[in-house]
PDB file of C-alpha atoms in Angstrom:
ATOM      1  CA  MET A   1     -70.673  -2.968 -30.859  1.00  0.00           C
ATOM      2  CA  SER A   2     -68.084  -0.236 -30.991  1.00  0.00           C
ATOM      3  CA  THR A   3     -64.389  -0.865 -30.760  1.00  0.00           C
ATOM      4  CA  PRO A   4     -62.600   0.745 -27.855  1.00  0.00           C
ATOM      5  CA  SER A   5     -60.389   3.650 -28.823  1.00  0.00           C
ATOM      6  CA  ARG A   6     -56.652   2.989 -28.714  1.00  0.00           C
ATOM      7  CA  ALA A   7     -55.817   6.663 -28.329  1.00  0.00           C
ATOM      8  CA  PRO A   8     -56.088   6.745 -24.493  1.00  0.00           C
ATOM      9  CA  ARG A   9     -53.723   3.746 -24.208  1.00  0.00           C
ATOM     10  CA  ARG A  10     -51.193   5.338 -26.568  1.00  0.00           C
ATOM     11  CA  LEU A  11     -51.314   8.602 -24.668  1.00  0.00           C
ATOM     12  CA  ALA A  12     -50.861   6.768 -21.351  1.00  0.00           C
ATOM     13  CA  ALA A  13     -47.828   4.877 -22.724  1.00  0.00           C
ATOM     14  CA  LEU A  14     -46.371   8.102 -24.053  1.00  0.00           C
ATOM     15  CA  ALA A  15     -46.877   9.819 -20.697  1.00  0.00           C
ATOM     16  CA  LEU A  16     -45.207   6.932 -18.864  1.00  0.00           C
ATOM     17  CA  GLY A  17     -42.212   6.991 -21.215  1.00  0.00           C
ATOM     18  CA  LEU A  18     -41.871  10.745 -20.936  1.00  0.00           C
ATOM     19  CA  THR A  19     -42.053  10.581 -17.146  1.00  0.00           C
ATOM     20  CA  ALA A  20     -39.324   7.937 -17.087  1.00  0.00           C
ATOM     21  CA  VAL A  21     -37.062  10.054 -19.257  1.00  0.00           C
ATOM     22  CA  LEU A  22     -37.619  13.194 -17.213  1.00  0.00           C
ATOM     23  CA  ALA A  23     -37.126  11.388 -13.898  1.00  0.00           C
ATOM     24  CA  ALA A  24     -33.877   9.674 -14.930  1.00  0.00           C
ATOM     25  CA  PRO A  25     -30.747  11.067 -13.260  1.00  0.00           C
ATOM     26  CA  ILE A  26     -28.454  13.006 -15.511  1.00  0.00           C
ATOM     27  CA  GLY A  27     -24.814  12.163 -15.561  1.00  0.00           C
ATOM     28  CA  PRO A  28     -22.288   9.760 -16.964  1.00  0.00           C
ATOM     29  CA  ALA A  29     -24.113   6.728 -15.542  1.00  0.00           C
ATOM     30  CA  VAL A  30     -27.023   7.205 -17.928  1.00  0.00           C
ATOM     31  CA  ALA A  31     -25.302   9.053 -20.735  1.00  0.00           C
ATOM     32  CA  ALA A  32     -25.305   7.368 -24.089  1.00  0.00           C
ATOM     33  CA  PRO A  33     -21.977   5.824 -24.931  1.00  0.00           C
ATOM     34  CA  GLN A  34     -19.853   8.108 -27.051  1.00  0.00           C
ATOM     35  CA  THR A  35     -18.590   6.702 -30.290  1.00  0.00           C
ATOM     36  CA  ALA A  36     -15.964   8.328 -32.382  1.00  0.00           C
ATOM     37  CA  ALA A  37     -17.459  10.054 -35.361  1.00  0.00           C
ATOM     38  CA  PRO A  38     -15.980   8.889 -38.622  1.00  0.00           C
ATOM     39  CA  VAL A  39     -13.498  11.351 -40.062  1.00  0.00           C
ATOM     40  CA  VAL A  40     -14.691  12.569 -43.417  1.00  0.00           C
ATOM     41  CA  ARG A  41     -11.947  13.970 -45.546  1.00  0.00           C
ATOM     42  CA  SER A  42     -13.179  16.097 -48.351  1.00  0.00           C
ATOM     43  CA  ALA A  43     -11.089  17.011 -51.313  1.00  0.00           C
ATOM     44  CA  ALA A  44      -9.232  20.289 -50.909  1.00  0.00           C
ATOM     45  CA  ALA A  45     -10.932  23.209 -52.533  1.00  0.00           C
ATOM     46  CA  ALA A  46      -9.593  24.014 -55.954  1.00  0.00           C
ATOM     47  CA  PRO A  47      -7.002  26.788 -55.997  1.00  0.00           C
ATOM     48  CA  THR A  48      -7.895  30.382 -56.816  1.00  0.00           C
ATOM     49  CA  VAL A  49      -5.376  32.689 -58.457  1.00  0.00           C
ATOM     50  CA  VAL A  50      -5.432  36.267 -57.162  1.00  0.00           C
ATOM     51  CA  ASP A  51      -5.941  38.839 -59.928  1.00  0.00           C
ATOM     52  CA  PRO A  52      -3.121  41.415 -59.724  1.00  0.00           C
ATOM     53  CA  GLY A  53      -5.126  43.960 -61.721  1.00  0.00           C
ATOM     54  CA  PRO A  54      -3.950  45.809 -64.829  1.00  0.00           C
ATOM     55  CA  GLN A  55      -0.189  46.322 -65.028  1.00  0.00           C
ATOM     56  CA  VAL A  56       1.588  49.282 -66.656  1.00  0.00           C
ATOM     57  CA  SER A  57       5.361  49.342 -67.058  1.00  0.00           C
ATOM     58  CA  TYR A  58       7.975  51.238 -69.019  1.00  0.00           C
ATOM     59  CA  GLN A  59       9.962  49.642 -71.796  1.00  0.00           C
ATOM     60  CA  TYR A  60      13.481  48.666 -70.685  1.00  0.00           C
ATOM     61  CA  ASP A  61      12.504  48.552 -66.989  1.00  0.00           C
ATOM     62  CA  SER A  62      12.819  45.369 -65.010  1.00  0.00           C
ATOM     63  CA  ALA A  63       9.641  43.491 -64.174  1.00  0.00           C
ATOM     64  CA  HIS A  64       8.868  41.999 -60.777  1.00  0.00           C
ATOM     65  CA  LEU A  65       5.303  40.712 -60.208  1.00  0.00           C
ATOM     66  CA  GLN A  66       4.657  38.046 -57.556  1.00  0.00           C
ATOM     67  CA  MET A  67       1.568  35.991 -58.355  1.00  0.00           C
ATOM     68  CA  LYS A  68      -0.478  34.581 -55.470  1.00  0.00           C
ATOM     69  CA  ALA A  69      -2.962  31.744 -55.087  1.00  0.00           C
ATOM     70  CA  THR A  70      -5.163  30.431 -52.296  1.00  0.00           C
ATOM     71  CA  GLY A  71      -6.794  27.075 -51.661  1.00  0.00           C
ATOM     72  CA  GLY A  72      -5.882  23.773 -53.185  1.00  0.00           C
ATOM     73  CA  ALA A  73      -3.045  21.521 -52.124  1.00  0.00           C
ATOM     74  CA  LEU A  74       0.493  22.873 -52.023  1.00  0.00           C
ATOM     75  CA  PRO A  75       2.820  23.122 -53.849  1.00  0.00           C
ATOM     76  CA  TYR A  76       1.582  25.022 -56.891  1.00  0.00           C
ATOM     77  CA  LYS A  77       3.076  24.773 -60.355  1.00  0.00           C
ATOM     78  CA  TRP A  78       2.859  28.094 -62.186  1.00  0.00           C
ATOM     79  CA  SER A  79       2.601  28.816 -65.892  1.00  0.00           C
ATOM     80  CA  ALA A  80       1.760  31.888 -67.960  1.00  0.00           C
ATOM     81  CA  SER A  81       0.898  32.738 -71.529  1.00  0.00           C
ATOM     82  CA  ASN A  82       1.327  35.942 -73.520  1.00  0.00           C
ATOM     83  CA  LEU A  83       3.789  37.574 -71.118  1.00  0.00           C
ATOM     84  CA  PRO A  84       5.494  40.783 -72.255  1.00  0.00           C
ATOM     85  CA  THR A  85       8.638  40.206 -74.279  1.00  0.00           C
ATOM     86  CA  GLY A  86      11.645  39.634 -72.034  1.00  0.00           C
ATOM     87  CA  THR A  87       9.735  38.248 -69.039  1.00  0.00           C
ATOM     88  CA  LEU A  88       9.065  34.758 -67.742  1.00  0.00           C
ATOM     89  CA  ILE A  89       7.355  33.097 -64.788  1.00  0.00           C
ATOM     90  CA  ASN A  90       9.164  30.956 -62.236  1.00  0.00           C
ATOM     91  CA  ALA A  91       7.242  27.639 -62.251  1.00  0.00           C
ATOM     92  CA  SER A  92       7.935  27.056 -58.539  1.00  0.00           C
ATOM     93  CA  THR A  93       7.392  30.505 -57.024  1.00  0.00           C
ATOM     94  CA  GLY A  94       4.988  32.282 -59.392  1.00  0.00           C
ATOM     95  CA  LEU A  95       7.311  35.289 -59.740  1.00  0.00           C
ATOM     96  CA  ILE A  96       7.113  37.034 -63.111  1.00  0.00           C
ATOM     97  CA  SER A  97      10.392  38.802 -63.756  1.00  0.00           C
ATOM     98  CA  GLY A  98      12.678  39.946 -66.518  1.00  0.00           C
ATOM     99  CA  PHE A  99      13.712  42.948 -68.563  1.00  0.00           C
ATOM    100  CA  LEU A 100      10.793  44.466 -70.510  1.00  0.00           C
ATOM    101  CA  ARG A 101      11.490  44.796 -74.211  1.00  0.00           C
ATOM    102  CA  GLY A 102       8.999  45.889 -76.803  1.00  0.00           C
ATOM    103  CA  THR A 103       5.842  47.892 -76.266  1.00  0.00           C
ATOM    104  CA  GLY A 104       2.128  47.261 -76.456  1.00  0.00           C
ATOM    105  CA  THR A 105      -0.698  45.820 -74.435  1.00  0.00           C
ATOM    106  CA  ARG A 106      -0.957  42.104 -73.802  1.00  0.00           C
ATOM    107  CA  THR A 107      -3.664  40.011 -72.207  1.00  0.00           C
ATOM    108  CA  VAL A 108      -1.748  37.722 -69.862  1.00  0.00           C
ATOM    109  CA  THR A 109      -3.139  34.480 -68.452  1.00  0.00           C
ATOM    110  CA  VAL A 110      -1.485  32.973 -65.357  1.00  0.00           C
ATOM    111  CA  THR A 111      -2.371  29.461 -64.195  1.00  0.00           C
ATOM    112  CA  ALA A 112      -1.652  27.722 -60.899  1.00  0.00           C
ATOM    113  CA  THR A 113      -1.926  23.926 -60.765  1.00  0.00           C
ATOM    114  CA  ASP A 114      -1.974  22.371 -57.304  1.00  0.00           C
ATOM    115  CA  ALA A 115      -0.527  19.046 -56.144  1.00  0.00           C
ATOM    116  CA  THR A 116      -3.760  17.198 -56.974  1.00  0.00           C
ATOM    117  CA  GLY A 117      -3.848  18.523 -60.536  1.00  0.00           C
ATOM    118  CA  SER A 118      -6.622  21.080 -59.977  1.00  0.00           C
ATOM    119  CA  ALA A 119      -5.939  24.286 -61.859  1.00  0.00           C
ATOM    120  CA  ALA A 120      -7.144  27.867 -61.737  1.00  0.00           C
ATOM    121  CA  SER A 121      -6.298  30.903 -63.848  1.00  0.00           C
ATOM    122  CA  THR A 122      -6.576  34.642 -63.911  1.00  0.00           C
ATOM    123  CA  THR A 123      -6.314  36.999 -66.851  1.00  0.00           C
ATOM    124  CA  PHE A 124      -5.135  40.608 -66.743  1.00  0.00           C
ATOM    125  CA  THR A 125      -3.703  43.225 -69.086  1.00  0.00           C
ATOM    126  CA  TRP A 126      -0.087  44.293 -69.070  1.00  0.00           C
ATOM    127  CA  ARG A 127       0.765  47.462 -70.946  1.00  0.00           C
ATOM    128  CA  VAL A 128       4.387  48.272 -71.724  1.00  0.00           C
ATOM    129  CA  ILE A 129       4.876  51.876 -72.836  1.00  0.00           C
ATOM    130  CA  ARG A 130       7.810  53.905 -74.041  1.00  0.00           C
ATOM    131  CA  GLU A 131       9.059  56.467 -71.616  1.00  0.00           C
ATOM    132  CA  ALA A 132       8.250  60.008 -72.825  1.00  0.00           C
ATOM    133  CA  CYS A 133      11.815  61.155 -72.347  1.00  0.00           C
ATOM    134  CA  PRO A 134      14.148  58.158 -71.934  1.00  0.00           C
ATOM    135  CA  ARG A 135      17.326  60.306 -71.585  1.00  0.00           C
ATOM    136  CA  CYS A 136      15.973  63.135 -69.398  1.00  0.00           C
TER     137      CYS A 136
END
């Protein structure tokens, strides 16, 4: 004795269900209730410090280089290492300024730390040269 196949019954049930779905009126009366999606707050992306490119300045000129950063959580705290002699970075604004003394090429690293403690850095060269004719 062979067992009857269940496939025709499954197909018939599927066809009935599909017909019911397709025949149902569309509108707010049959729409699924809307629930508020949970708000997922991801951590802010770590900051990125914009590379200002190589800098060349004359000895005894004033320096004025505004550093920039993107991402992260404001405010940033700025720091720098190996700045040319006579310059400093404003920890609140990221402005490197001062009166350039001495000559030579330095590899400067500038770091921005955001409000969450995430930090990013950039490194660039800063060459301070003597003017060819300082009294011309």
